[in-house]
Amino acid sequence: MLGGTCLCPLPTAQSADLLEWIHSLVVVCRRCQLSQSRRNAVPGEGNPNASLLLVGEAPGAAEDSQGRPFVGAAGQLLTTLLAEIGVKRTDVFITNVVKCRPPGNRDPQEDEIAACNDYLLGQIGCIRPKVIATLGRHAMHTLVSPDLSISRVHGKHFFQQGIFFIPIFHPAFALHDESRRGLLRDDMRALKRLLNETQAEPKQTQTEKE
């Protein structure tokens, strides 16, 4: 179970084509009130065959302006932290639980998360990553368990539906506090260890799963 919802079976096709189809649905989505205030929906981007999927909470102002995930200050920090553990941003896929910016950068609401859930599960279903890193508590609550506390489980991994999940602090958590960056770097090192452990395992395709 992923956040209490099963992954839906997807039609057999190339991952890139499926992701492009989901992208086309997201950019015109009107499922919730965020569509009224956004400038651009932010479907996500990256390698359609990525072994690592990064899932954040929601777009910010820079993301809303550009229609791309993690391009603001938090995104720049994320790119730096990934590079420190030898991971290129172009090799991963990055998205958010909520695809449109909440006004004033407030926390996403439950109905907004629910409105985007099919898109997120569809992305997971066609990428079939080995590892999903949830960035922040909302992504963790949606994909791992609503009963977990990120302050207690960050850097630890969970295995469900054939995927390893590792909750880590959101980069925004450490933007203005150097001591928090140490915690975030610890999380990233834990992510690197998990990636190394899963590297030898072949990635299963949708057909192999079935």
mmCIF file with all atom_site columns, C-alpha atoms in Angstrom:
data_model
loop_
_atom_site.group_PDB
_atom_site.id
_atom_site.type_symbol
_atom_site.label_atom_id
_atom_site.label_alt_id
_atom_site.label_comp_id
_atom_site.label_asym_id
_atom_site.label_entity_id
_atom_site.label_seq_id
_atom_site.pdbx_PDB_ins_code
_atom_site.Cartn_x
_atom_site.Cartn_y
_atom_site.Cartn_z
_atom_site.occupancy
_atom_site.B_iso_or_equiv
_atom_site.pdbx_formal_charge
_atom_site.auth_seq_id
_atom_site.auth_comp_id
_atom_site.auth_asym_id
_atom_site.auth_atom_id
_atom_site.pdbx_PDB_model_num
ATOM 1   C CA . MET A 1 1   ? 0.000  0.000  0.000   1.00 0.00 ? 1   MET A CA 1
ATOM 2   C CA . LEU A 1 2   ? 1.201  3.516  -0.802  1.00 0.00 ? 2   LEU A CA 1
ATOM 3   C CA . GLY A 1 3   ? -0.406 6.015  1.518   1.00 0.00 ? 3   GLY A CA 1
ATOM 4   C CA . GLY A 1 4   ? -3.411 3.723  1.711   1.00 0.00 ? 4   GLY A CA 1
ATOM 5   C CA . THR A 1 5   ? -3.872 3.511  -2.056  1.00 0.00 ? 5   THR A CA 1
ATOM 6   C CA . CYS A 1 6   ? -2.876 0.662  -4.374  1.00 0.00 ? 6   CYS A CA 1
ATOM 7   C CA . LEU A 1 7   ? -0.906 1.333  -7.522  1.00 0.00 ? 7   LEU A CA 1
ATOM 8   C CA . CYS A 1 8   ? -3.259 1.040  -10.473 1.00 0.00 ? 8   CYS A CA 1
ATOM 9   C CA . PRO A 1 9   ? -2.173 -1.154 -13.414 1.00 0.00 ? 9   PRO A CA 1
ATOM 10  C CA . LEU A 1 10  ? -1.063 0.868  -16.401 1.00 0.00 ? 10  LEU A CA 1
ATOM 11  C CA . PRO A 1 11  ? -1.323 0.040  -20.111 1.00 0.00 ? 11  PRO A CA 1
ATOM 12  C CA . THR A 1 12  ? 1.829  -1.433 -21.655 1.00 0.00 ? 12  THR A CA 1
ATOM 13  C CA . ALA A 1 13  ? 3.827  1.399  -23.247 1.00 0.00 ? 13  ALA A CA 1
ATOM 14  C CA . GLN A 1 14  ? 7.122  3.211  -22.952 1.00 0.00 ? 14  GLN A CA 1
ATOM 15  C CA . SER A 1 15  ? 7.642  5.027  -19.651 1.00 0.00 ? 15  SER A CA 1
ATOM 16  C CA . ALA A 1 16  ? 8.426  8.297  -21.424 1.00 0.00 ? 16  ALA A CA 1
ATOM 17  C CA . ASP A 1 17  ? 5.157  8.162  -23.366 1.00 0.00 ? 17  ASP A CA 1
ATOM 18  C CA . LEU A 1 18  ? 3.140  7.457  -20.233 1.00 0.00 ? 18  LEU A CA 1
ATOM 19  C CA . LEU A 1 19  ? 4.831  10.253 -18.344 1.00 0.00 ? 19  LEU A CA 1
ATOM 20  C CA . GLU A 1 20  ? 4.171  12.646 -21.201 1.00 0.00 ? 20  GLU A CA 1
ATOM 21  C CA . TRP A 1 21  ? 0.495  11.647 -21.120 1.00 0.00 ? 21  TRP A CA 1
ATOM 22  C CA . ILE A 1 22  ? 0.327  12.298 -17.359 1.00 0.00 ? 22  ILE A CA 1
ATOM 23  C CA . HIS A 1 23  ? 2.136  15.606 -17.948 1.00 0.00 ? 23  HIS A CA 1
ATOM 24  C CA . SER A 1 24  ? -0.518 16.637 -20.474 1.00 0.00 ? 24  SER A CA 1
ATOM 25  C CA . LEU A 1 25  ? -3.277 15.912 -17.950 1.00 0.00 ? 25  LEU A CA 1
ATOM 26  C CA . VAL A 1 26  ? -1.598 17.816 -15.131 1.00 0.00 ? 26  VAL A CA 1
ATOM 27  C CA . VAL A 1 27  ? -1.030 21.048 -17.061 1.00 0.00 ? 27  VAL A CA 1
ATOM 28  C CA . VAL A 1 28  ? -4.765 21.417 -17.767 1.00 0.00 ? 28  VAL A CA 1
ATOM 29  C CA . CYS A 1 29  ? -6.017 19.944 -14.478 1.00 0.00 ? 29  CYS A CA 1
ATOM 30  C CA . ARG A 1 30  ? -8.931 21.647 -12.714 1.00 0.00 ? 30  ARG A CA 1
ATOM 31  C CA . ARG A 1 31  ? -9.525 19.087 -9.969  1.00 0.00 ? 31  ARG A CA 1
ATOM 32  C CA . CYS A 1 32  ? -8.986 21.461 -7.045  1.00 0.00 ? 32  CYS A CA 1
ATOM 33  C CA . GLN A 1 33  ? -8.908 25.127 -6.088  1.00 0.00 ? 33  GLN A CA 1
ATOM 34  C CA . LEU A 1 34  ? -5.172 25.452 -6.697  1.00 0.00 ? 34  LEU A CA 1
ATOM 35  C CA . SER A 1 35  ? -5.857 25.567 -10.426 1.00 0.00 ? 35  SER A CA 1
ATOM 36  C CA . GLN A 1 36  ? -7.473 28.980 -9.896  1.00 0.00 ? 36  GLN A CA 1
ATOM 37  C CA . SER A 1 37  ? -4.405 30.626 -8.382  1.00 0.00 ? 37  SER A CA 1
ATOM 38  C CA . ARG A 1 38  ? -1.482 28.879 -10.085 1.00 0.00 ? 38  ARG A CA 1
ATOM 39  C CA . ARG A 1 39  ? 0.545  30.313 -12.949 1.00 0.00 ? 39  ARG A CA 1
ATOM 40  C CA . ASN A 1 40  ? 1.802  26.941 -14.133 1.00 0.00 ? 40  ASN A CA 1
ATOM 41  C CA . ALA A 1 41  ? 1.166  23.395 -13.016 1.00 0.00 ? 41  ALA A CA 1
ATOM 42  C CA . VAL A 1 42  ? 4.381  21.496 -12.268 1.00 0.00 ? 42  VAL A CA 1
ATOM 43  C CA . PRO A 1 43  ? 4.070  17.840 -13.364 1.00 0.00 ? 43  PRO A CA 1
ATOM 44  C CA . GLY A 1 44  ? 7.686  16.845 -12.707 1.00 0.00 ? 44  GLY A CA 1
ATOM 45  C CA . GLU A 1 45  ? 10.723 16.069 -14.827 1.00 0.00 ? 45  GLU A CA 1
ATOM 46  C CA . GLY A 1 46  ? 13.698 13.783 -15.209 1.00 0.00 ? 46  GLY A CA 1
ATOM 47  C CA . ASN A 1 47  ? 14.770 10.362 -16.387 1.00 0.00 ? 47  ASN A CA 1
ATOM 48  C CA . PRO A 1 48  ? 11.688 8.219  -17.193 1.00 0.00 ? 48  PRO A CA 1
ATOM 49  C CA . ASN A 1 49  ? 13.700 5.097  -16.350 1.00 0.00 ? 49  ASN A CA 1
ATOM 50  C CA . ALA A 1 50  ? 15.169 6.460  -13.130 1.00 0.00 ? 50  ALA A CA 1
ATOM 51  C CA . SER A 1 51  ? 16.057 4.128  -10.289 1.00 0.00 ? 51  SER A CA 1
ATOM 52  C CA . LEU A 1 52  ? 15.574 7.042  -7.869  1.00 0.00 ? 52  LEU A CA 1
ATOM 53  C CA . LEU A 1 53  ? 12.390 9.101  -7.634  1.00 0.00 ? 53  LEU A CA 1
ATOM 54  C CA . LEU A 1 54  ? 12.362 12.229 -5.454  1.00 0.00 ? 54  LEU A CA 1
ATOM 55  C CA . VAL A 1 55  ? 8.943  13.373 -4.246  1.00 0.00 ? 55  VAL A CA 1
ATOM 56  C CA . GLY A 1 56  ? 8.560  16.781 -2.615  1.00 0.00 ? 56  GLY A CA 1
ATOM 57  C CA . GLU A 1 57  ? 5.526  18.507 -1.172  1.00 0.00 ? 57  GLU A CA 1
ATOM 58  C CA . ALA A 1 58  ? 4.398  21.292 -3.536  1.00 0.00 ? 58  ALA A CA 1
ATOM 59  C CA . PRO A 1 59  ? 5.812  23.880 -5.947  1.00 0.00 ? 59  PRO A CA 1
ATOM 60  C CA . GLY A 1 60  ? 6.984  27.253 -4.660  1.00 0.00 ? 60  GLY A CA 1
ATOM 61  C CA . ALA A 1 61  ? 7.053  30.630 -6.381  1.00 0.00 ? 61  ALA A CA 1
ATOM 62  C CA . ALA A 1 62  ? 9.983  29.847 -8.694  1.00 0.00 ? 62  ALA A CA 1
ATOM 63  C CA . GLU A 1 63  ? 8.470  26.508 -9.684  1.00 0.00 ? 63  GLU A CA 1
ATOM 64  C CA . ASP A 1 64  ? 5.079  28.116 -10.311 1.00 0.00 ? 64  ASP A CA 1
ATOM 65  C CA . SER A 1 65  ? 6.766  30.665 -12.561 1.00 0.00 ? 65  SER A CA 1
ATOM 66  C CA . GLN A 1 66  ? 8.794  28.157 -14.591 1.00 0.00 ? 66  GLN A CA 1
ATOM 67  C CA . GLY A 1 67  ? 6.567  25.068 -14.484 1.00 0.00 ? 67  GLY A CA 1
ATOM 68  C CA . ARG A 1 68  ? 9.519  22.952 -13.288 1.00 0.00 ? 68  ARG A CA 1
ATOM 69  C CA . PRO A 1 69  ? 10.151 21.271 -9.919  1.00 0.00 ? 69  PRO A CA 1
ATOM 70  C CA . PHE A 1 70  ? 12.821 22.346 -7.433  1.00 0.00 ? 70  PHE A CA 1
ATOM 71  C CA . VAL A 1 71  ? 14.284 25.290 -9.347  1.00 0.00 ? 71  VAL A CA 1
ATOM 72  C CA . GLY A 1 72  ? 14.229 27.790 -6.455  1.00 0.00 ? 72  GLY A CA 1
ATOM 73  C CA . ALA A 1 73  ? 16.622 28.061 -3.526  1.00 0.00 ? 73  ALA A CA 1
ATOM 74  C CA . ALA A 1 74  ? 15.544 24.715 -2.041  1.00 0.00 ? 74  ALA A CA 1
ATOM 75  C CA . GLY A 1 75  ? 15.988 23.095 -5.433  1.00 0.00 ? 75  GLY A CA 1
ATOM 76  C CA . GLN A 1 76  ? 19.481 24.505 -5.830  1.00 0.00 ? 76  GLN A CA 1
ATOM 77  C CA . LEU A 1 77  ? 20.394 23.097 -2.421  1.00 0.00 ? 77  LEU A CA 1
ATOM 78  C CA . LEU A 1 78  ? 18.908 19.740 -3.403  1.00 0.00 ? 78  LEU A CA 1
ATOM 79  C CA . THR A 1 79  ? 20.987 19.654 -6.593  1.00 0.00 ? 79  THR A CA 1
ATOM 80  C CA . THR A 1 80  ? 24.126 20.422 -4.560  1.00 0.00 ? 80  THR A CA 1
ATOM 81  C CA . LEU A 1 81  ? 23.369 17.722 -1.985  1.00 0.00 ? 81  LEU A CA 1
ATOM 82  C CA . LEU A 1 82  ? 22.718 15.153 -4.703  1.00 0.00 ? 82  LEU A CA 1
ATOM 83  C CA . ALA A 1 83  ? 26.039 16.018 -6.330  1.00 0.00 ? 83  ALA A CA 1
ATOM 84  C CA . GLU A 1 84  ? 27.783 15.518 -2.984  1.00 0.00 ? 84  GLU A CA 1
ATOM 85  C CA . ILE A 1 85  ? 26.661 11.872 -2.960  1.00 0.00 ? 85  ILE A CA 1
ATOM 86  C CA . GLY A 1 86  ? 27.496 11.373 -6.633  1.00 0.00 ? 86  GLY A CA 1
ATOM 87  C CA . VAL A 1 87  ? 23.958 11.593 -8.015  1.00 0.00 ? 87  VAL A CA 1
ATOM 88  C CA . LYS A 1 88  ? 23.243 13.721 -11.083 1.00 0.00 ? 88  LYS A CA 1
ATOM 89  C CA . ARG A 1 89  ? 19.907 15.478 -11.216 1.00 0.00 ? 89  ARG A CA 1
ATOM 90  C CA . THR A 1 90  ? 19.513 14.356 -14.832 1.00 0.00 ? 90  THR A CA 1
ATOM 91  C CA . ASP A 1 91  ? 19.619 10.714 -13.730 1.00 0.00 ? 91  ASP A CA 1
ATOM 92  C CA . VAL A 1 92  ? 16.646 10.937 -11.350 1.00 0.00 ? 92  VAL A CA 1
ATOM 93  C CA . PHE A 1 93  ? 12.992 11.898 -11.659 1.00 0.00 ? 93  PHE A CA 1
ATOM 94  C CA . ILE A 1 94  ? 11.644 14.717 -9.477  1.00 0.00 ? 94  ILE A CA 1
ATOM 95  C CA . THR A 1 95  ? 8.025  15.560 -8.745  1.00 0.00 ? 95  THR A CA 1
ATOM 96  C CA . ASN A 1 96  ? 5.744  16.709 -5.918  1.00 0.00 ? 96  ASN A CA 1
ATOM 97  C CA . VAL A 1 97  ? 2.748  15.317 -4.077  1.00 0.00 ? 97  VAL A CA 1
ATOM 98  C CA . VAL A 1 98  ? 0.801  18.422 -5.145  1.00 0.00 ? 98  VAL A CA 1
ATOM 99  C CA . LYS A 1 99  ? 1.416  19.702 -8.658  1.00 0.00 ? 99  LYS A CA 1
ATOM 100 C CA . CYS A 1 100 ? 0.313  23.333 -8.188  1.00 0.00 ? 100 CYS A CA 1
ATOM 101 C CA . ARG A 1 101 ? 1.564  26.000 -5.791  1.00 0.00 ? 101 ARG A CA 1
ATOM 102 C CA . PRO A 1 102 ? -0.550 26.582 -2.673  1.00 0.00 ? 102 PRO A CA 1
ATOM 103 C CA . PRO A 1 103 ? -1.124 30.335 -2.131  1.00 0.00 ? 103 PRO A CA 1
ATOM 104 C CA . GLY A 1 104 ? 1.499  31.913 0.080   1.00 0.00 ? 104 GLY A CA 1
ATOM 105 C CA . ASN A 1 105 ? 3.443  28.647 0.134   1.00 0.00 ? 105 ASN A CA 1
ATOM 106 C CA . ARG A 1 106 ? 1.087  27.265 2.779   1.00 0.00 ? 106 ARG A CA 1
ATOM 107 C CA . ASP A 1 107 ? 0.979  23.526 3.453   1.00 0.00 ? 107 ASP A CA 1
ATOM 108 C CA . PRO A 1 108 ? -1.041 21.512 0.918   1.00 0.00 ? 108 PRO A CA 1
ATOM 109 C CA . GLN A 1 109 ? -4.496 20.520 2.149   1.00 0.00 ? 109 GLN A CA 1
ATOM 110 C CA . GLU A 1 110 ? -5.824 16.973 2.216   1.00 0.00 ? 110 GLU A CA 1
ATOM 111 C CA . ASP A 1 111 ? -8.262 17.521 -0.653  1.00 0.00 ? 111 ASP A CA 1
ATOM 112 C CA . GLU A 1 112 ? -5.473 18.989 -2.797  1.00 0.00 ? 112 GLU A CA 1
ATOM 113 C CA . ILE A 1 113 ? -3.222 16.018 -2.099  1.00 0.00 ? 113 ILE A CA 1
ATOM 114 C CA . ALA A 1 114 ? -6.093 13.667 -2.932  1.00 0.00 ? 114 ALA A CA 1
ATOM 115 C CA . ALA A 1 115 ? -6.775 15.500 -6.200  1.00 0.00 ? 115 ALA A CA 1
ATOM 116 C CA . CYS A 1 116 ? -3.192 14.883 -7.350  1.00 0.00 ? 116 CYS A CA 1
ATOM 117 C CA . ASN A 1 117 ? -2.870 11.341 -6.022  1.00 0.00 ? 117 ASN A CA 1
ATOM 118 C CA . ASP A 1 118 ? -3.727 9.586  -9.295  1.00 0.00 ? 118 ASP A CA 1
ATOM 119 C CA . TYR A 1 119 ? -1.064 11.589 -11.112 1.00 0.00 ? 119 TYR A CA 1
ATOM 120 C CA . LEU A 1 120 ? 1.582  10.706 -8.533  1.00 0.00 ? 120 LEU A CA 1
ATOM 121 C CA . LEU A 1 121 ? 0.708  7.017  -8.451  1.00 0.00 ? 121 LEU A CA 1
ATOM 122 C CA . GLY A 1 122 ? 0.689  6.985  -12.244 1.00 0.00 ? 122 GLY A CA 1
ATOM 123 C CA . GLN A 1 123 ? 4.189  8.444  -12.312 1.00 0.00 ? 123 GLN A CA 1
ATOM 124 C CA . ILE A 1 124 ? 5.396  5.849  -9.820  1.00 0.00 ? 124 ILE A CA 1
ATOM 125 C CA . GLY A 1 125 ? 3.677  3.096  -11.780 1.00 0.00 ? 125 GLY A CA 1
ATOM 126 C CA . CYS A 1 126 ? 5.384  3.839  -15.076 1.00 0.00 ? 126 CYS A CA 1
ATOM 127 C CA . ILE A 1 127 ? 8.820  4.772  -13.709 1.00 0.00 ? 127 ILE A CA 1
ATOM 128 C CA . ARG A 1 128 ? 8.960  1.786  -11.324 1.00 0.00 ? 128 ARG A CA 1
ATOM 129 C CA . PRO A 1 129 ? 11.899 3.200  -9.336  1.00 0.00 ? 129 PRO A CA 1
ATOM 130 C CA . LYS A 1 130 ? 13.922 1.071  -6.966  1.00 0.00 ? 130 LYS A CA 1
ATOM 131 C CA . VAL A 1 131 ? 14.012 3.881  -4.396  1.00 0.00 ? 131 VAL A CA 1
ATOM 132 C CA . ILE A 1 132 ? 11.674 6.762  -3.588  1.00 0.00 ? 132 ILE A CA 1
ATOM 133 C CA . ALA A 1 133 ? 13.005 9.550  -1.377  1.00 0.00 ? 133 ALA A CA 1
ATOM 134 C CA . THR A 1 134 ? 10.164 11.514 0.193   1.00 0.00 ? 134 THR A CA 1
ATOM 135 C CA . LEU A 1 135 ? 11.160 15.116 0.889   1.00 0.00 ? 135 LEU A CA 1
ATOM 136 C CA . GLY A 1 136 ? 9.285  16.472 3.886   1.00 0.00 ? 136 GLY A CA 1
ATOM 137 C CA . ARG A 1 137 ? 6.438  15.189 6.008   1.00 0.00 ? 137 ARG A CA 1
ATOM 138 C CA . HIS A 1 138 ? 3.592  15.589 3.515   1.00 0.00 ? 138 HIS A CA 1
ATOM 139 C CA . ALA A 1 139 ? 5.277  13.351 0.948   1.00 0.00 ? 139 ALA A CA 1
ATOM 140 C CA . MET A 1 140 ? 6.122  10.838 3.677   1.00 0.00 ? 140 MET A CA 1
ATOM 141 C CA . HIS A 1 141 ? 2.557  10.820 5.017   1.00 0.00 ? 141 HIS A CA 1
ATOM 142 C CA . THR A 1 142 ? 1.144  10.368 1.513   1.00 0.00 ? 142 THR A CA 1
ATOM 143 C CA . LEU A 1 143 ? 3.440  7.585  0.325   1.00 0.00 ? 143 LEU A CA 1
ATOM 144 C CA . VAL A 1 144 ? 4.679  5.796  3.440   1.00 0.00 ? 144 VAL A CA 1
ATOM 145 C CA . SER A 1 145 ? 2.332  6.283  6.404   1.00 0.00 ? 145 SER A CA 1
ATOM 146 C CA . PRO A 1 146 ? 0.358  9.162  7.929   1.00 0.00 ? 146 PRO A CA 1
ATOM 147 C CA . ASP A 1 147 ? 1.289  7.874  11.388  1.00 0.00 ? 147 ASP A CA 1
ATOM 148 C CA . LEU A 1 148 ? 5.032  8.498  11.097  1.00 0.00 ? 148 LEU A CA 1
ATOM 149 C CA . SER A 1 149 ? 6.967  11.448 12.501  1.00 0.00 ? 149 SER A CA 1
ATOM 150 C CA . ILE A 1 150 ? 9.686  12.652 10.157  1.00 0.00 ? 150 ILE A CA 1
ATOM 151 C CA . SER A 1 151 ? 11.830 13.786 13.077  1.00 0.00 ? 151 SER A CA 1
ATOM 152 C CA . ARG A 1 152 ? 11.944 10.158 14.225  1.00 0.00 ? 152 ARG A CA 1
ATOM 153 C CA . VAL A 1 153 ? 12.249 8.223  10.960  1.00 0.00 ? 153 VAL A CA 1
ATOM 154 C CA . HIS A 1 154 ? 14.234 10.492 8.624   1.00 0.00 ? 154 HIS A CA 1
ATOM 155 C CA . GLY A 1 155 ? 17.114 8.599  7.064   1.00 0.00 ? 155 GLY A CA 1
ATOM 156 C CA . LYS A 1 156 ? 15.500 5.204  7.711   1.00 0.00 ? 156 LYS A CA 1
ATOM 157 C CA . HIS A 1 157 ? 14.055 3.128  4.885   1.00 0.00 ? 157 HIS A CA 1
ATOM 158 C CA . PHE A 1 158 ? 10.861 1.140  4.428   1.00 0.00 ? 158 PHE A CA 1
ATOM 159 C CA . PHE A 1 159 ? 10.024 -1.509 1.827   1.00 0.00 ? 159 PHE A CA 1
ATOM 160 C CA . GLN A 1 160 ? 6.545  -1.811 0.337   1.00 0.00 ? 160 GLN A CA 1
ATOM 161 C CA . GLN A 1 161 ? 5.130  -2.892 -3.022  1.00 0.00 ? 161 GLN A CA 1
ATOM 162 C CA . GLY A 1 162 ? 8.616  -3.698 -4.299  1.00 0.00 ? 162 GLY A CA 1
ATOM 163 C CA . ILE A 1 163 ? 10.004 -0.203 -3.657  1.00 0.00 ? 163 ILE A CA 1
ATOM 164 C CA . PHE A 1 164 ? 12.301 1.168  -0.954  1.00 0.00 ? 164 PHE A CA 1
ATOM 165 C CA . PHE A 1 165 ? 11.068 4.418  0.596   1.00 0.00 ? 165 PHE A CA 1
ATOM 166 C CA . ILE A 1 166 ? 13.376 6.705  2.559   1.00 0.00 ? 166 ILE A CA 1
ATOM 167 C CA . PRO A 1 167 ? 11.951 9.818  4.243   1.00 0.00 ? 167 PRO A CA 1
ATOM 168 C CA . ILE A 1 168 ? 14.370 12.742 4.391   1.00 0.00 ? 168 ILE A CA 1
ATOM 169 C CA . PHE A 1 169 ? 13.989 16.331 5.485   1.00 0.00 ? 169 PHE A CA 1
ATOM 170 C CA . HIS A 1 170 ? 12.864 18.791 2.823   1.00 0.00 ? 170 HIS A CA 1
ATOM 171 C CA . PRO A 1 171 ? 15.747 20.989 1.583   1.00 0.00 ? 171 PRO A CA 1
ATOM 172 C CA . ALA A 1 172 ? 13.793 24.085 2.674   1.00 0.00 ? 172 ALA A CA 1
ATOM 173 C CA . PHE A 1 173 ? 14.226 22.826 6.248   1.00 0.00 ? 173 PHE A CA 1
ATOM 174 C CA . ALA A 1 174 ? 17.935 23.612 6.045   1.00 0.00 ? 174 ALA A CA 1
ATOM 175 C CA . LEU A 1 175 ? 18.044 26.710 3.852   1.00 0.00 ? 175 LEU A CA 1
ATOM 176 C CA . HIS A 1 176 ? 18.792 29.206 6.614   1.00 0.00 ? 176 HIS A CA 1
ATOM 177 C CA . ASP A 1 177 ? 20.252 26.996 9.341   1.00 0.00 ? 177 ASP A CA 1
ATOM 178 C CA . GLU A 1 178 ? 23.669 25.411 8.858   1.00 0.00 ? 178 GLU A CA 1
ATOM 179 C CA . SER A 1 179 ? 23.136 22.966 11.734  1.00 0.00 ? 179 SER A CA 1
ATOM 180 C CA . ARG A 1 180 ? 20.112 21.580 9.943   1.00 0.00 ? 180 ARG A CA 1
ATOM 181 C CA . ARG A 1 181 ? 22.197 21.062 6.826   1.00 0.00 ? 181 ARG A CA 1
ATOM 182 C CA . GLY A 1 182 ? 24.182 18.526 8.804   1.00 0.00 ? 182 GLY A CA 1
ATOM 183 C CA . LEU A 1 183 ? 20.992 16.555 9.442   1.00 0.00 ? 183 LEU A CA 1
ATOM 184 C CA . LEU A 1 184 ? 20.058 16.781 5.776   1.00 0.00 ? 184 LEU A CA 1
ATOM 185 C CA . ARG A 1 185 ? 23.516 15.619 4.716   1.00 0.00 ? 185 ARG A CA 1
ATOM 186 C CA . ASP A 1 186 ? 23.150 12.651 7.074   1.00 0.00 ? 186 ASP A CA 1
ATOM 187 C CA . ASP A 1 187 ? 19.878 11.817 5.310   1.00 0.00 ? 187 ASP A CA 1
ATOM 188 C CA . MET A 1 188 ? 21.542 12.084 1.912   1.00 0.00 ? 188 MET A CA 1
ATOM 189 C CA . ARG A 1 189 ? 24.332 9.752  2.998   1.00 0.00 ? 189 ARG A CA 1
ATOM 190 C CA . ALA A 1 190 ? 21.698 7.263  4.149   1.00 0.00 ? 190 ALA A CA 1
ATOM 191 C CA . LEU A 1 191 ? 20.071 7.614  0.725   1.00 0.00 ? 191 LEU A CA 1
ATOM 192 C CA . LYS A 1 192 ? 23.422 6.921  -0.952  1.00 0.00 ? 192 LYS A CA 1
ATOM 193 C CA . ARG A 1 193 ? 23.901 3.764  1.112   1.00 0.00 ? 193 ARG A CA 1
ATOM 194 C CA . LEU A 1 194 ? 20.439 2.568  0.131   1.00 0.00 ? 194 LEU A CA 1
ATOM 195 C CA . LEU A 1 195 ? 21.132 3.282  -3.541  1.00 0.00 ? 195 LEU A CA 1
ATOM 196 C CA . ASN A 1 196 ? 24.366 1.297  -3.313  1.00 0.00 ? 196 ASN A CA 1
ATOM 197 C CA . GLU A 1 197 ? 22.552 -1.628 -1.697  1.00 0.00 ? 197 GLU A CA 1
ATOM 198 C CA . THR A 1 198 ? 19.894 -1.717 -4.418  1.00 0.00 ? 198 THR A CA 1
ATOM 199 C CA . GLN A 1 199 ? 22.228 -1.021 -7.355  1.00 0.00 ? 199 GLN A CA 1
ATOM 200 C CA . ALA A 1 200 ? 22.975 -4.683 -8.020  1.00 0.00 ? 200 ALA A CA 1
ATOM 201 C CA . GLU A 1 201 ? 19.296 -5.579 -8.244  1.00 0.00 ? 201 GLU A CA 1
ATOM 202 C CA . PRO A 1 202 ? 17.861 -5.378 -11.783 1.00 0.00 ? 202 PRO A CA 1
ATOM 203 C CA . LYS A 1 203 ? 15.005 -2.951 -12.239 1.00 0.00 ? 203 LYS A CA 1
ATOM 204 C CA . GLN A 1 204 ? 11.752 -4.772 -12.997 1.00 0.00 ? 204 GLN A CA 1
ATOM 205 C CA . THR A 1 205 ? 9.604  -3.697 -15.904 1.00 0.00 ? 205 THR A CA 1
ATOM 206 C CA . GLN A 1 206 ? 5.828  -3.448 -15.810 1.00 0.00 ? 206 GLN A CA 1
ATOM 207 C CA . THR A 1 207 ? 5.593  -6.730 -17.783 1.00 0.00 ? 207 THR A CA 1
ATOM 208 C CA . GLU A 1 208 ? 7.888  -8.526 -15.326 1.00 0.00 ? 208 GLU A CA 1
ATOM 209 C CA . LYS A 1 209 ? 5.776  -7.252 -12.428 1.00 0.00 ? 209 LYS A CA 1
ATOM 210 C CA . GLU A 1 210 ? 2.697  -8.797 -13.982 1.00 0.00 ? 210 GLU A CA 1
#
